[in-house]
Short mmCIF file of C-alpha atoms in Angstrom, two decimals:
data_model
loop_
_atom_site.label_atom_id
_atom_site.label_comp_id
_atom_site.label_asym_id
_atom_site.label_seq_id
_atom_site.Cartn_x
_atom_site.Cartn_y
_atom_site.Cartn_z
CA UNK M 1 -44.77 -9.81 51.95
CA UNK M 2 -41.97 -8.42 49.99
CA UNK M 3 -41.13 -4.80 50.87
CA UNK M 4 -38.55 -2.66 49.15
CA UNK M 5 -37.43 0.56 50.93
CA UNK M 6 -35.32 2.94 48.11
CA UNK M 7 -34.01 6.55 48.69
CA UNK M 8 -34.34 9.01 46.53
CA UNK M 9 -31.51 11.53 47.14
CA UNK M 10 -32.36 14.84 45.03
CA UNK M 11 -35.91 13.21 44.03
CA UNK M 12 -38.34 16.20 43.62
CA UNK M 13 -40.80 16.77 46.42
CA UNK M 14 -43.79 18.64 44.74
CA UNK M 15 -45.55 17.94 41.61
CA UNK M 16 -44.06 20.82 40.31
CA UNK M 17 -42.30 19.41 37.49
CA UNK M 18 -42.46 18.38 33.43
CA UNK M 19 -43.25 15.06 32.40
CA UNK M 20 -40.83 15.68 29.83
CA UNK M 21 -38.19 16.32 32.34
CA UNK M 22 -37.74 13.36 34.98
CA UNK M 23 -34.16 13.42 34.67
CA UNK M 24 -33.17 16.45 35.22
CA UNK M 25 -36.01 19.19 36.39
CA UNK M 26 -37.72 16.44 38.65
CA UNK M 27 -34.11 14.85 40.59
CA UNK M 28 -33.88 11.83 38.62
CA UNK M 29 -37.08 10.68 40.08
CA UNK M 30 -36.83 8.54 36.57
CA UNK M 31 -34.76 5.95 38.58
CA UNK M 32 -37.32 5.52 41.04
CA UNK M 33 -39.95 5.10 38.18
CA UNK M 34 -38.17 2.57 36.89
CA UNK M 35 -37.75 0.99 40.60
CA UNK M 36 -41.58 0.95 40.38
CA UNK M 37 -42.17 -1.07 36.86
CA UNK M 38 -39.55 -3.76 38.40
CA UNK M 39 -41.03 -4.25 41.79
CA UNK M 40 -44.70 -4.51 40.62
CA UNK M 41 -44.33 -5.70 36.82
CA UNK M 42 -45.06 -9.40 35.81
CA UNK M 43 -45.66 -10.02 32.32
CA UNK M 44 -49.66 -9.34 32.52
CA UNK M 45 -50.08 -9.13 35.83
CA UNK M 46 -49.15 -6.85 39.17
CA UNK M 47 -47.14 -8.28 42.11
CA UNK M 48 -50.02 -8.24 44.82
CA UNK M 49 -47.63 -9.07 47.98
CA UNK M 50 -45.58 -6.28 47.51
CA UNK M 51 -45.44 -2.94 48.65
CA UNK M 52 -42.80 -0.04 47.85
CA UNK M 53 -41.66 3.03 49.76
CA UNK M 54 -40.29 5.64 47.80
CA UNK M 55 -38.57 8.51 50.10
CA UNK M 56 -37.70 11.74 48.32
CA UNK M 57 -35.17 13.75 49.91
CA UNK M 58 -35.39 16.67 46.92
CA UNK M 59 -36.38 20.08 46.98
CA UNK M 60 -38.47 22.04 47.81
CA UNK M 61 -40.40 20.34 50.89
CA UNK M 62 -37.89 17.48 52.21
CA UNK M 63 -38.77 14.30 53.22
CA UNK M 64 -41.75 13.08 51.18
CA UNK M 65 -42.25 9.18 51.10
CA UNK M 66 -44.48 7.42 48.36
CA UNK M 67 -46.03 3.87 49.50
CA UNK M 68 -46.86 1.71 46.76
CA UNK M 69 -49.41 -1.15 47.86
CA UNK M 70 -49.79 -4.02 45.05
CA UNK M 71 -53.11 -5.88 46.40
CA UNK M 72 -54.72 -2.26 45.49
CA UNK M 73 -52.85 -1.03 43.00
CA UNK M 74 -54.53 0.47 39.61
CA UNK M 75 -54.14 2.74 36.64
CA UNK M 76 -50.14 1.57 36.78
CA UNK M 77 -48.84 1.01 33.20
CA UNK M 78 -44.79 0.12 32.29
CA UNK M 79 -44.08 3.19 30.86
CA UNK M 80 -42.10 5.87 32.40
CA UNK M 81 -44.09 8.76 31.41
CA UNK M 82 -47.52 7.71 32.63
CA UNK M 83 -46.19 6.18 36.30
CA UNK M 84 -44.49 9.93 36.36
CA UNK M 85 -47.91 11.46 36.12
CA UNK M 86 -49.14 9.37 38.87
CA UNK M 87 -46.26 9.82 41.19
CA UNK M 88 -46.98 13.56 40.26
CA UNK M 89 -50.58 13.26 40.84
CA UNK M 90 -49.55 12.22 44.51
CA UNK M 91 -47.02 14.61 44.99
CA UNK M 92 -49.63 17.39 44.42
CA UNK M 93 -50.85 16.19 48.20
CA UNK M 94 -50.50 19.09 50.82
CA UNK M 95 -51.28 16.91 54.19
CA UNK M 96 -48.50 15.85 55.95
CA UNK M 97 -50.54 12.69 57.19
CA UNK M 98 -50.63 9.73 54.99
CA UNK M 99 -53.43 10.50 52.55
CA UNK M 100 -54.54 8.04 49.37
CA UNK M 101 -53.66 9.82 46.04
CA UNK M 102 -55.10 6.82 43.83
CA UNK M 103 -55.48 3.52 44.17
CA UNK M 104 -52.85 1.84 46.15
CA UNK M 105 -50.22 4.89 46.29
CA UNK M 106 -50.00 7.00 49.38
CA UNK M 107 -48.22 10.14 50.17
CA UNK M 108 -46.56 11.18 53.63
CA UNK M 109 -44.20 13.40 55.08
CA UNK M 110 -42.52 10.30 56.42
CA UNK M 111 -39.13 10.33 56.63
CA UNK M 112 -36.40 7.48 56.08
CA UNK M 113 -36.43 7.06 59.85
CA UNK M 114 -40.05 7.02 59.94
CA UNK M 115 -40.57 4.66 56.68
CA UNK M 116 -37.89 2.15 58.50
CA UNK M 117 -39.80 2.34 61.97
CA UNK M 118 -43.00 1.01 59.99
CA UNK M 119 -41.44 -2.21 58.88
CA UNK M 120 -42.78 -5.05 60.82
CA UNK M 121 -40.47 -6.29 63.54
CA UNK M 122 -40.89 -10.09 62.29
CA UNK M 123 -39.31 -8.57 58.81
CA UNK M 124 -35.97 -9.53 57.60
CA UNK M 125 -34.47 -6.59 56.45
CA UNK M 126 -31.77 -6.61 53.84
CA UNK M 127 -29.30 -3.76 52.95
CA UNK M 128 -28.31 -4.17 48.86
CA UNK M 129 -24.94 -2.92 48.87
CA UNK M 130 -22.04 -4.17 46.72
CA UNK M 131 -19.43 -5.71 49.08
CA UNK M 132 -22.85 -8.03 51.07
CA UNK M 133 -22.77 -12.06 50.71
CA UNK M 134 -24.42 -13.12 47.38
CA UNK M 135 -28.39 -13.29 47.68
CA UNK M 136 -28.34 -16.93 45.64
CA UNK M 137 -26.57 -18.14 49.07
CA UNK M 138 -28.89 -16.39 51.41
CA UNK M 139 -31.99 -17.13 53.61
CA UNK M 140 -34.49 -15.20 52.42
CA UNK M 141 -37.66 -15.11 54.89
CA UNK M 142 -41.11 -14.54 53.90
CA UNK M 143 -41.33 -11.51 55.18
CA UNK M 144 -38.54 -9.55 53.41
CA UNK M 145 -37.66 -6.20 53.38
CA UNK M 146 -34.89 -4.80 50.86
CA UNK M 147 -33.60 -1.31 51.23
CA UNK M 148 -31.29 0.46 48.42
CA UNK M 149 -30.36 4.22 47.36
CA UNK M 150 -30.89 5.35 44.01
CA UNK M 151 -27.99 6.76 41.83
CA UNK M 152 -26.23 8.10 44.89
CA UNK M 153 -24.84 5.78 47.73
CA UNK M 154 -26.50 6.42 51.38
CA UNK M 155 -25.02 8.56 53.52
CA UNK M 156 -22.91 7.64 56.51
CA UNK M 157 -26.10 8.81 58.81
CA UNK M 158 -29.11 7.07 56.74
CA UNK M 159 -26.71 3.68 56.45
CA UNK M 160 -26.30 4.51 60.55
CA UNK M 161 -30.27 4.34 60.83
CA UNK M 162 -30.50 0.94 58.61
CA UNK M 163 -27.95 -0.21 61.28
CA UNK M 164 -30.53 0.05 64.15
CA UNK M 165 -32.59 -2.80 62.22
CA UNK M 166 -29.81 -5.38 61.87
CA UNK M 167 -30.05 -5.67 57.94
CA UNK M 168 -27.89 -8.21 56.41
CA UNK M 169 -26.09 -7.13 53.47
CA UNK M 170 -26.44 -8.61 50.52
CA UNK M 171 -25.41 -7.99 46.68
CA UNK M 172 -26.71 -9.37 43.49
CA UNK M 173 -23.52 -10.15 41.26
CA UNK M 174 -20.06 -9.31 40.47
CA UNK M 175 -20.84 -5.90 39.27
CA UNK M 176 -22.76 -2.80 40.37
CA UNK M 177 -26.46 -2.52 39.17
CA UNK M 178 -29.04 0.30 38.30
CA UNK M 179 -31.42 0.38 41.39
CA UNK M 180 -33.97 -0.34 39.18
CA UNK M 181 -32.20 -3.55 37.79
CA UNK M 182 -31.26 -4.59 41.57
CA UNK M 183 -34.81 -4.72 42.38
CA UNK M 184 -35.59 -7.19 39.63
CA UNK M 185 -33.02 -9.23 40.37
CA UNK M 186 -34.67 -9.83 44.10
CA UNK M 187 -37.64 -10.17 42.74
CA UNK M 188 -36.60 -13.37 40.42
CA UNK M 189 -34.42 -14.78 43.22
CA UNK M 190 -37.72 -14.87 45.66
CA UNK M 191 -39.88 -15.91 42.87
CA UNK M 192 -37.25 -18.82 42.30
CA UNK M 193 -37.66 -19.00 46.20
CA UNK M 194 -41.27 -19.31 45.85
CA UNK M 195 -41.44 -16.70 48.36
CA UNK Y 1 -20.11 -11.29 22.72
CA UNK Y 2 -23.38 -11.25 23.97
CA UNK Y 3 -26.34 -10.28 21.76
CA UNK Y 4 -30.39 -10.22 21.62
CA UNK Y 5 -32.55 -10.01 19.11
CA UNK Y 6 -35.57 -8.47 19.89
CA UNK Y 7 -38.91 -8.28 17.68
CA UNK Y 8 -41.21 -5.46 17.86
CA UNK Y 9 -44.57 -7.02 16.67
CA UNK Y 10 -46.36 -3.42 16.52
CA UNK Y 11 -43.22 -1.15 16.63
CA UNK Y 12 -43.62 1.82 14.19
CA UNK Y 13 -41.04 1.92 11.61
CA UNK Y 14 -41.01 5.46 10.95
CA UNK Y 15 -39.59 8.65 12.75
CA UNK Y 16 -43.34 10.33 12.61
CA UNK Y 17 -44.18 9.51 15.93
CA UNK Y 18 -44.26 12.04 19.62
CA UNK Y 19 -41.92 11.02 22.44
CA UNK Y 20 -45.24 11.48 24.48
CA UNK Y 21 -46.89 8.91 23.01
CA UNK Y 22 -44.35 5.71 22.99
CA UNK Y 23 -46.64 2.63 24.15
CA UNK Y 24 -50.00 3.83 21.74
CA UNK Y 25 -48.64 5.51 18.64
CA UNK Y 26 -45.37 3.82 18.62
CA UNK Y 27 -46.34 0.72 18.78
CA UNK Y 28 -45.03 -0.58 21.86
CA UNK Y 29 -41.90 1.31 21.08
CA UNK Y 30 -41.33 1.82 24.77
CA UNK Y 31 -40.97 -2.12 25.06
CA UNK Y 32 -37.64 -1.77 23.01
CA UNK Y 33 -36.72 1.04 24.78
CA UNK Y 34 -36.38 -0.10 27.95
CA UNK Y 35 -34.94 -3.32 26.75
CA UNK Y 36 -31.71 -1.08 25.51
CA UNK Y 37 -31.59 0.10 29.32
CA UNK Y 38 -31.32 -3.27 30.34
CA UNK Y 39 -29.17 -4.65 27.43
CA UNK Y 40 -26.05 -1.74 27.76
CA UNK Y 41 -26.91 -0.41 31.59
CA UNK Y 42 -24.39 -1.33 34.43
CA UNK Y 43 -23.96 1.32 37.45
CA UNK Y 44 -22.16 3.87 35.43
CA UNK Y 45 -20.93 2.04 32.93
CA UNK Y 46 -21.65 0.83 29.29
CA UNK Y 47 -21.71 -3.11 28.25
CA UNK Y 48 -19.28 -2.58 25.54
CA UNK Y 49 -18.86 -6.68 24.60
CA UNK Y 50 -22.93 -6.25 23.55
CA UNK Y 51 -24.89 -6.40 20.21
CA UNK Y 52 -28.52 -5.57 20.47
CA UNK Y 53 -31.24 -6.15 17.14
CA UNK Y 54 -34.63 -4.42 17.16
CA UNK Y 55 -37.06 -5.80 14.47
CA UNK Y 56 -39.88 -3.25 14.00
CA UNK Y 57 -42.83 -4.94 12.36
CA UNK Y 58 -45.31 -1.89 12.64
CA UNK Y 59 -46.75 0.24 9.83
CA UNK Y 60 -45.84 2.13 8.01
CA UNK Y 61 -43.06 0.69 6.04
CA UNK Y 62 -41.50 -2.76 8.03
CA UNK Y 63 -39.29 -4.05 9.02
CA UNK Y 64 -36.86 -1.89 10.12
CA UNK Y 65 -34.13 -2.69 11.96
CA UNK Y 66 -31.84 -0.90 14.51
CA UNK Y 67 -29.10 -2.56 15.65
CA UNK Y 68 -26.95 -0.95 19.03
CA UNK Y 69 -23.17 -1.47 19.58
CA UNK Y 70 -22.25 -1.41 23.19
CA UNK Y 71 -18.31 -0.49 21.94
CA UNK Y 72 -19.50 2.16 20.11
CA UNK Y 73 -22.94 3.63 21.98
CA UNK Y 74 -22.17 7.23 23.03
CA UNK Y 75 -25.58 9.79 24.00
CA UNK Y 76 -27.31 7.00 25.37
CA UNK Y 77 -29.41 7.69 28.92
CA UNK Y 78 -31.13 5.61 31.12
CA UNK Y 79 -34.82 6.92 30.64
CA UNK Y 80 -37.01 6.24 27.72
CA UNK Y 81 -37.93 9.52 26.29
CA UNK Y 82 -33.99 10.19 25.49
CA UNK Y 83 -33.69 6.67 24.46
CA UNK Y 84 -36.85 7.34 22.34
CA UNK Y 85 -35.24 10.38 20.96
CA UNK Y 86 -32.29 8.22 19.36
CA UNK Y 87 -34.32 6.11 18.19
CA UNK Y 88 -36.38 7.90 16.10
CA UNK Y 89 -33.70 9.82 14.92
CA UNK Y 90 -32.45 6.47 13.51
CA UNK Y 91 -35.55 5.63 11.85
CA UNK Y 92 -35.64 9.05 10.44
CA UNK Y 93 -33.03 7.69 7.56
CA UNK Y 94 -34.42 6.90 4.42
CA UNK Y 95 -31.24 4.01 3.20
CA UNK Y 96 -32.38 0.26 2.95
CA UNK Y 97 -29.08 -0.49 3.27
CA UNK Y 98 -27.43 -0.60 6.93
CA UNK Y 99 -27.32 3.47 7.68
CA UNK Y 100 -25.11 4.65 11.21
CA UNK Y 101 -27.52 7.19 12.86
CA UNK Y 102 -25.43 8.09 15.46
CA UNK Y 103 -22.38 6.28 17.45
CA UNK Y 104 -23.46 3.13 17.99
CA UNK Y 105 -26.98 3.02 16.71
CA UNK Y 106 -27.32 1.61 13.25
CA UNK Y 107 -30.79 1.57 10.86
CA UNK Y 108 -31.77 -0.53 7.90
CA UNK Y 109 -34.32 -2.45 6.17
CA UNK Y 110 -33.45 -5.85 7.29
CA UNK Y 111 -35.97 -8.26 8.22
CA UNK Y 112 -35.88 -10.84 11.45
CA UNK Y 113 -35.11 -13.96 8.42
CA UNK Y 114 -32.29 -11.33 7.27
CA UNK Y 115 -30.74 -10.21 11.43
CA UNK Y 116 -30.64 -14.21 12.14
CA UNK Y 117 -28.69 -14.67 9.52
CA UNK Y 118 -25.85 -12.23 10.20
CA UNK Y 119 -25.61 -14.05 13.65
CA UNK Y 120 -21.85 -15.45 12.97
CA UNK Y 121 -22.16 -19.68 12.78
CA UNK Y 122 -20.36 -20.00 15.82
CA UNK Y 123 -22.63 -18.22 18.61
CA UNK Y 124 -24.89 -20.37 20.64
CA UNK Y 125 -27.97 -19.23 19.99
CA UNK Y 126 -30.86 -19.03 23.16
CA UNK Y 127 -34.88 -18.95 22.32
CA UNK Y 128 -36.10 -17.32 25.33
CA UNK Y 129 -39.47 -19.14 26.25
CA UNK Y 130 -41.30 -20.05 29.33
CA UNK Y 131 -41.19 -23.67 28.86
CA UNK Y 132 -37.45 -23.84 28.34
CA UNK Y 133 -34.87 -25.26 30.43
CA UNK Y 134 -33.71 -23.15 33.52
CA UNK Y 135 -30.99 -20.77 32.50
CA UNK Y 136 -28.96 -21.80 35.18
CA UNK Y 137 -28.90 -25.28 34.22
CA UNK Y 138 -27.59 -24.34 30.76
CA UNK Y 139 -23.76 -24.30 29.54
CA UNK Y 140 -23.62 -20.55 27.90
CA UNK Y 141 -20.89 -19.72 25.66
CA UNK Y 142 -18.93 -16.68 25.30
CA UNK Y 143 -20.53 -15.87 21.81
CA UNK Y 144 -24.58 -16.17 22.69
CA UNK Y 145 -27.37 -14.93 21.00
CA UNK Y 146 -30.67 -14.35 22.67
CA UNK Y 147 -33.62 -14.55 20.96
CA UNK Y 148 -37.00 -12.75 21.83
CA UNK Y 149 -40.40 -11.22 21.20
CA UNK Y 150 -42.05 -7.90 22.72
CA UNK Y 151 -45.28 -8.11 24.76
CA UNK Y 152 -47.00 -10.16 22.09
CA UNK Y 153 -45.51 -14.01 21.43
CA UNK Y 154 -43.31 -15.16 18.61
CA UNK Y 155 -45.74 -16.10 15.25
CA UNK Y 156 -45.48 -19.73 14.24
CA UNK Y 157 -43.86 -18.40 11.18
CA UNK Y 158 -41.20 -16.46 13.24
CA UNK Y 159 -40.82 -19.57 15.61
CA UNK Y 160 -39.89 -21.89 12.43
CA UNK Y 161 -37.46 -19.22 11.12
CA UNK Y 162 -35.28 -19.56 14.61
CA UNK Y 163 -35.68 -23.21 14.46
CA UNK Y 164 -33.43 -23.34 11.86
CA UNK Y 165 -30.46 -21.84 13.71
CA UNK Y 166 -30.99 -24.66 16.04
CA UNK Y 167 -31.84 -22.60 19.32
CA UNK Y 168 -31.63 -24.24 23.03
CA UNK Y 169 -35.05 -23.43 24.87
CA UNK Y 170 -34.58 -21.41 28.20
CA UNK Y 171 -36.87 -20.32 30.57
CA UNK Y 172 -35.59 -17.64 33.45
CA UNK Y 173 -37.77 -18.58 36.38
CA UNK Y 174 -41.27 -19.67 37.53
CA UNK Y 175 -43.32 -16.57 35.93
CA UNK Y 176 -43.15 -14.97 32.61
CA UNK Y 177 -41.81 -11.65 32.29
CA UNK Y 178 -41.75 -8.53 30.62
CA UNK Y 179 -39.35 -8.76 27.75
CA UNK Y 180 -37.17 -5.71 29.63
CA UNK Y 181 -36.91 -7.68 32.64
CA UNK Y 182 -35.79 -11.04 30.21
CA UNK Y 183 -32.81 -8.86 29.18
CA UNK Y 184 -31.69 -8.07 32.49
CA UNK Y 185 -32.30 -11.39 34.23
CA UNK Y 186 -29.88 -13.08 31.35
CA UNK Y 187 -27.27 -10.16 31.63
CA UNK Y 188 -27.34 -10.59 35.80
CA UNK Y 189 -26.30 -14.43 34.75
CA UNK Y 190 -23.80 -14.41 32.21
CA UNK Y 191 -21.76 -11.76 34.35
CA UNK Y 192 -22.05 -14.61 37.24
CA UNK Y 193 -20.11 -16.94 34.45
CA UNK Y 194 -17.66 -14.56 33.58
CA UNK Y 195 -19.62 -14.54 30.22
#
C-alpha cells in the first residue's frame, strides 16, 4: 500500500466556497487538488493501492481530514475544477465520524494526530522535506507512507508529532518541488521499484 | 535550454471557450494547462532556462500555436483556470504571424511541421514514448527538446514528421503517464544532471 499523508495549512473546511475560487476563497485547497490527480492518475487508469489523507487546517471548522481510497474510487477526473466539486461535495458532511461522501472519499474530523495514529504500525513512514537523503538511494518498503505540507512548511509542533513515528527523511532532487509534483515523483520512483 | 513540444490533438484554437468548461469544450485544453504547471513550476520559483510549444489541432481554425518563455513568463499561477485565462487571452489574437499576448506567452499560426523546425540544429531532440529507452540511461544535453502528444497518441503522419529531426526514443518508467506528469518526471531528471 502506498499512503500519502499532506497538510493543508489554510485549506477551507466547509463546502462553502466557489469553484471558481480554489486559490484564494477556498485556502489554496487547489494544491491539494492537484496532490490528488498525481497520487491516483495513471494514463487511463487509477492507482488502486493507494490511499490519500488530506487534513485541512482552514477555517471555519478546524481539523477536517479527506481519505482518498483508490480500490473504490469513482467519478474522479484530472481536472481541477471537477475533483474541487467532489472534495466540496464531501466537505458539505456535518458528522464528525468518518462518513462516505462518494465513492472512495471519506470525511472526518480527524486531526493530523489522529490521521498519523491510523497508519499501520508495519508502515514505513517517510517525511519529504528538502535537506532528507535522496529517495533513488533509499529502501522503500511495501508498505509506505509519505507525509508532506502543502505551500507552507509544517510547524515545529506537527513536524514534533511526525517525530513520534520515526519517519526517515527523504527529498526528491536538488531543488524544492510543488507538493503536488513531490508526490509524482514518489510515485515513479516506487513504480520503478515495482512497489 | 530545455524545451517541449506539446500537441493538442482536440485543443480549441479559438478564445470562444468558458474557463468552466476546459476538458469538454476546450478540447482537452486542461491537458496543456497543467503541462505549463509542470514545465515552469519549482517551489516558488519560475524555470527561466525553459521553452514550452503548444500545437492546438482543434476546430475552429488550427493549428495554433502558443509558445511560453520561462525568462520572460510573468502572471502565471499554479491552477488551471488562471492558466486557462492566459491562454485564451492568447488565442484571442487574430495575427498569423508570431503575436506576444502577454510577457512570456506568444500566439501564432504555426503548425507542429513549422515549431520542429524552429528547434535550433544543435538541440538533442527526445520522442517521449513508452517503448523508448529509460531516461536515465540516456546522455541528455544541455540544449534538449522534448517531444510529445496530449491524451491521444502521436498520428503516423506526426510520428514521420519528428523522424526527420532524428529523435532518441525514451520511455520514463514502467507505466504510461499522463502527458502533465511526462513533463515533470523529465524536469525532476535533468535538474539531477545539472541540465
Amino acid at each position: 500500500m502506498r499512503r500519502f499523508v499532506v497538510i493543508g495549512h489554510r485549506a477551507i473546511t466547509s463546502g462553502d466556497f466557489k469553484l471558481e475560487d480554489l486559490c484564494g476563497g477556498a485556502g489554496r485547497l487547489d494544491v491539494l487538488l492537484r496532490s490528488i490527480n498525481s497520487a491516483f492518475f495513471l494514463s487511463h487508469d487509477i492507482r488502486r493501492d493507494m490511499e490519500m489523507h488530506l487534513v485541512l487546517q482552514g477555517p471555519p471548522k478546524p481539523p477536517r481530514t479527506i481519505r482518498l481510497v483508490g480500490s473504490e474510487l469513482r467519478y474522479l477526473n484530472p481536472d481541477e475544477r471537477s475533483t474541487g466539486a467532489l472534495i466540496r461535495n464531501a466537505l458539505m458532511k456535518k458528522n464528525s465520524e468518518e462518513e462516505r461522501s462518494s465513492p472512495g472519499i471519506y470525511i472526518s474530523d480527524r486531526s493530523y494526530k489522529d490521521v498519523l495514529s491510523t497508519v499501520p504500525r508495519e508502515s514505513q513512514v517517510i517525511y519529504l522535506k528538502e535537506d532528507g537523503k535522496d529517495i533513488r538511494e533509499v529502501d522503500l518498503r511495501e508498505d509506505v507512507t509519505f507525509v508532506l505540507s502543502d505551500d507552507q512548511d509544517m510547524t515545529a509542533e506537527e513536524e514534533e508529532l511526525l517525530m513520534d513515528h520515526g519517519p526517515e527523511k527523504v527529498c526528491l532532487g536538488p531543488y524544492s518541488y510543488h507538493s503536488d509534483h513531490c508526490v509524482l515523483l514518489v510515485n515513479n520512483e516506487l513504480d520503478r521499484r515495482g512497489l
